[in-house]
Amino acid sequence: MGVPKKRKSKMRRNRRRAANSNLREAVQVTECPKCREPILPHRACKSCGYYGGREVIATE
Ligand SMILES: [Zn+2]
């Protein structure tokens, strides 16, 4: 098997990913277990401020 000799730069990598939409990572959306809002994984919920079973952002 051919092994890449040099690591490609960030610019090369990013330019390649911009040109090939199939190599882009799909944006994952899950739902908040508390308020059932669509949320991004590993981030606190925007509407209720919950993450990991407790409130981490103050909400009104
Ligand atoms: Zn929530």
Short mmCIF file of N, CA and C and ligand atoms in Angstrom, two decimals:
data_model
loop_
_atom_site.label_atom_id
_atom_site.label_comp_id
_atom_site.label_asym_id
_atom_site.label_seq_id
_atom_site.Cartn_x
_atom_site.Cartn_y
_atom_site.Cartn_z
N MET A 1 0.84 -1.21 0.00
CA MET A 1 0.00 0.00 0.00
C MET A 1 0.87 1.25 0.00
N GLY A 2 0.43 2.23 -0.76
CA GLY A 2 1.14 3.51 -0.77
C GLY A 2 0.90 4.28 0.50
N VAL A 3 1.97 4.82 1.05
CA VAL A 3 1.86 5.60 2.29
C VAL A 3 2.22 7.04 1.98
N PRO A 4 1.39 8.02 2.40
CA PRO A 4 1.71 9.42 2.11
C PRO A 4 3.03 9.83 2.75
N LYS A 5 3.88 10.47 1.98
CA LYS A 5 5.22 10.83 2.45
C LYS A 5 5.18 12.02 3.39
N LYS A 6 4.35 13.00 3.05
CA LYS A 6 4.25 14.23 3.83
C LYS A 6 2.81 14.47 4.24
N ARG A 7 2.68 15.03 5.43
CA ARG A 7 1.36 15.41 5.88
C ARG A 7 0.91 16.64 5.10
N LYS A 8 -0.33 16.63 4.62
CA LYS A 8 -0.85 17.76 3.85
C LYS A 8 -1.19 18.91 4.79
N SER A 9 -0.98 20.13 4.31
CA SER A 9 -1.22 21.31 5.15
C SER A 9 -2.72 21.50 5.40
N LYS A 10 -3.03 22.34 6.40
CA LYS A 10 -4.42 22.64 6.72
C LYS A 10 -5.13 23.28 5.54
N MET A 11 -4.37 24.12 4.80
CA MET A 11 -4.96 24.80 3.64
C MET A 11 -5.35 23.78 2.57
N ARG A 12 -4.45 22.83 2.31
CA ARG A 12 -4.75 21.80 1.30
C ARG A 12 -5.95 20.98 1.72
N ARG A 13 -5.95 20.59 3.01
CA ARG A 13 -7.05 19.79 3.53
C ARG A 13 -8.38 20.54 3.43
N ASN A 14 -8.38 21.80 3.87
CA ASN A 14 -9.61 22.58 3.86
C ASN A 14 -10.09 22.86 2.45
N ARG A 15 -9.13 23.10 1.53
CA ARG A 15 -9.51 23.36 0.15
C ARG A 15 -10.12 22.11 -0.48
N ARG A 16 -9.55 20.96 -0.15
CA ARG A 16 -10.09 19.70 -0.66
C ARG A 16 -11.51 19.47 -0.13
N ARG A 17 -11.71 19.72 1.16
CA ARG A 17 -13.02 19.50 1.76
C ARG A 17 -14.06 20.47 1.22
N ALA A 18 -13.61 21.69 0.89
CA ALA A 18 -14.54 22.67 0.33
C ALA A 18 -14.99 22.25 -1.07
N ALA A 19 -14.10 21.59 -1.80
CA ALA A 19 -14.42 21.18 -3.17
C ALA A 19 -15.23 19.90 -3.20
N ASN A 20 -15.00 19.00 -2.23
CA ASN A 20 -15.71 17.72 -2.21
C ASN A 20 -16.72 17.71 -1.07
N SER A 21 -17.97 17.96 -1.43
CA SER A 21 -19.01 18.05 -0.40
C SER A 21 -19.23 16.71 0.30
N ASN A 22 -18.86 15.61 -0.39
CA ASN A 22 -19.06 14.29 0.23
C ASN A 22 -18.09 14.03 1.35
N LEU A 23 -16.99 14.80 1.45
CA LEU A 23 -16.02 14.61 2.51
C LEU A 23 -16.32 15.46 3.73
N ARG A 24 -17.33 16.32 3.59
CA ARG A 24 -17.70 17.18 4.73
C ARG A 24 -18.44 16.35 5.76
N GLU A 25 -18.19 16.65 7.04
CA GLU A 25 -18.89 15.95 8.10
C GLU A 25 -20.32 16.45 8.20
N ALA A 26 -21.23 15.51 8.28
CA ALA A 26 -22.63 15.90 8.39
C ALA A 26 -22.89 16.49 9.77
N VAL A 27 -23.69 17.54 9.83
CA VAL A 27 -24.02 18.19 11.10
C VAL A 27 -25.02 17.31 11.83
N GLN A 28 -24.64 16.89 13.04
CA GLN A 28 -25.50 16.01 13.81
C GLN A 28 -26.46 16.82 14.66
N VAL A 29 -27.70 16.40 14.66
CA VAL A 29 -28.70 17.06 15.50
C VAL A 29 -29.41 15.98 16.30
N THR A 30 -29.42 16.19 17.60
CA THR A 30 -30.17 15.30 18.48
C THR A 30 -31.22 16.11 19.21
N GLU A 31 -31.96 15.49 20.10
CA GLU A 31 -32.97 16.27 20.82
C GLU A 31 -32.65 16.31 22.30
N CYS A 32 -32.98 17.46 22.88
CA CYS A 32 -32.74 17.67 24.31
C CYS A 32 -33.60 16.72 25.11
N PRO A 33 -32.99 15.98 26.07
CA PRO A 33 -33.81 15.04 26.86
C PRO A 33 -34.79 15.75 27.79
N LYS A 34 -34.56 17.04 28.04
CA LYS A 34 -35.42 17.76 28.97
C LYS A 34 -36.57 18.47 28.25
N CYS A 35 -36.24 19.28 27.21
CA CYS A 35 -37.29 20.07 26.57
C CYS A 35 -37.58 19.62 25.14
N ARG A 36 -36.90 18.59 24.66
CA ARG A 36 -37.14 18.00 23.33
C ARG A 36 -36.85 18.96 22.17
N GLU A 37 -36.02 19.96 22.45
CA GLU A 37 -35.60 20.88 21.40
C GLU A 37 -34.46 20.22 20.61
N PRO A 38 -34.33 20.49 19.31
CA PRO A 38 -33.17 19.97 18.58
C PRO A 38 -31.89 20.66 19.02
N ILE A 39 -30.89 19.87 19.41
CA ILE A 39 -29.63 20.42 19.92
C ILE A 39 -28.45 19.76 19.23
N LEU A 40 -27.29 20.44 19.28
CA LEU A 40 -26.05 19.87 18.77
C LEU A 40 -25.42 19.03 19.86
N PRO A 41 -24.80 17.89 19.53
CA PRO A 41 -24.20 17.05 20.55
C PRO A 41 -23.00 17.71 21.24
N HIS A 42 -22.79 17.38 22.50
CA HIS A 42 -21.71 17.90 23.35
C HIS A 42 -21.78 19.40 23.56
N ARG A 43 -23.01 19.92 23.51
CA ARG A 43 -23.23 21.34 23.76
C ARG A 43 -24.48 21.50 24.60
N ALA A 44 -24.46 22.53 25.45
CA ALA A 44 -25.61 22.77 26.31
C ALA A 44 -26.80 23.21 25.47
N CYS A 45 -28.00 22.86 25.93
CA CYS A 45 -29.23 23.20 25.22
C CYS A 45 -29.46 24.70 25.27
N LYS A 46 -29.80 25.29 24.12
CA LYS A 46 -29.98 26.74 24.04
C LYS A 46 -31.23 27.20 24.77
N SER A 47 -32.29 26.39 24.74
CA SER A 47 -33.56 26.87 25.28
C SER A 47 -33.70 26.63 26.78
N CYS A 48 -33.17 25.51 27.30
CA CYS A 48 -33.32 25.29 28.74
C CYS A 48 -31.99 25.34 29.48
N GLY A 49 -30.87 25.40 28.76
CA GLY A 49 -29.56 25.55 29.39
C GLY A 49 -29.04 24.31 30.07
N TYR A 50 -29.61 23.14 29.74
CA TYR A 50 -29.19 21.92 30.40
C TYR A 50 -28.12 21.18 29.63
N TYR A 51 -27.17 20.63 30.36
CA TYR A 51 -26.19 19.72 29.76
C TYR A 51 -25.72 18.73 30.81
N GLY A 52 -25.75 17.46 30.45
CA GLY A 52 -25.31 16.42 31.37
C GLY A 52 -26.17 16.31 32.62
N GLY A 53 -27.47 16.56 32.47
CA GLY A 53 -28.41 16.37 33.58
C GLY A 53 -28.49 17.51 34.57
N ARG A 54 -27.81 18.64 34.28
CA ARG A 54 -27.94 19.77 35.18
C ARG A 54 -27.90 21.06 34.38
N GLU A 55 -28.38 22.16 34.99
CA GLU A 55 -28.43 23.44 34.32
C GLU A 55 -27.04 24.07 34.34
N VAL A 56 -26.50 24.38 33.17
CA VAL A 56 -25.17 24.97 33.10
C VAL A 56 -25.21 26.41 32.60
N ILE A 57 -26.34 26.81 31.99
CA ILE A 57 -26.51 28.21 31.57
C ILE A 57 -27.75 28.75 32.29
N ALA A 58 -27.61 29.93 32.87
CA ALA A 58 -28.74 30.54 33.57
C ALA A 58 -29.82 30.93 32.57
N THR A 59 -31.05 30.52 32.85
CA THR A 59 -32.18 30.88 31.98
C THR A 59 -33.23 31.63 32.80
N GLU A 60 -34.04 32.43 32.11
CA GLU A 60 -35.06 33.21 32.81
C GLU A 60 -36.24 32.32 33.22
ZN ZN B 1 -33.39 21.72 26.49
#
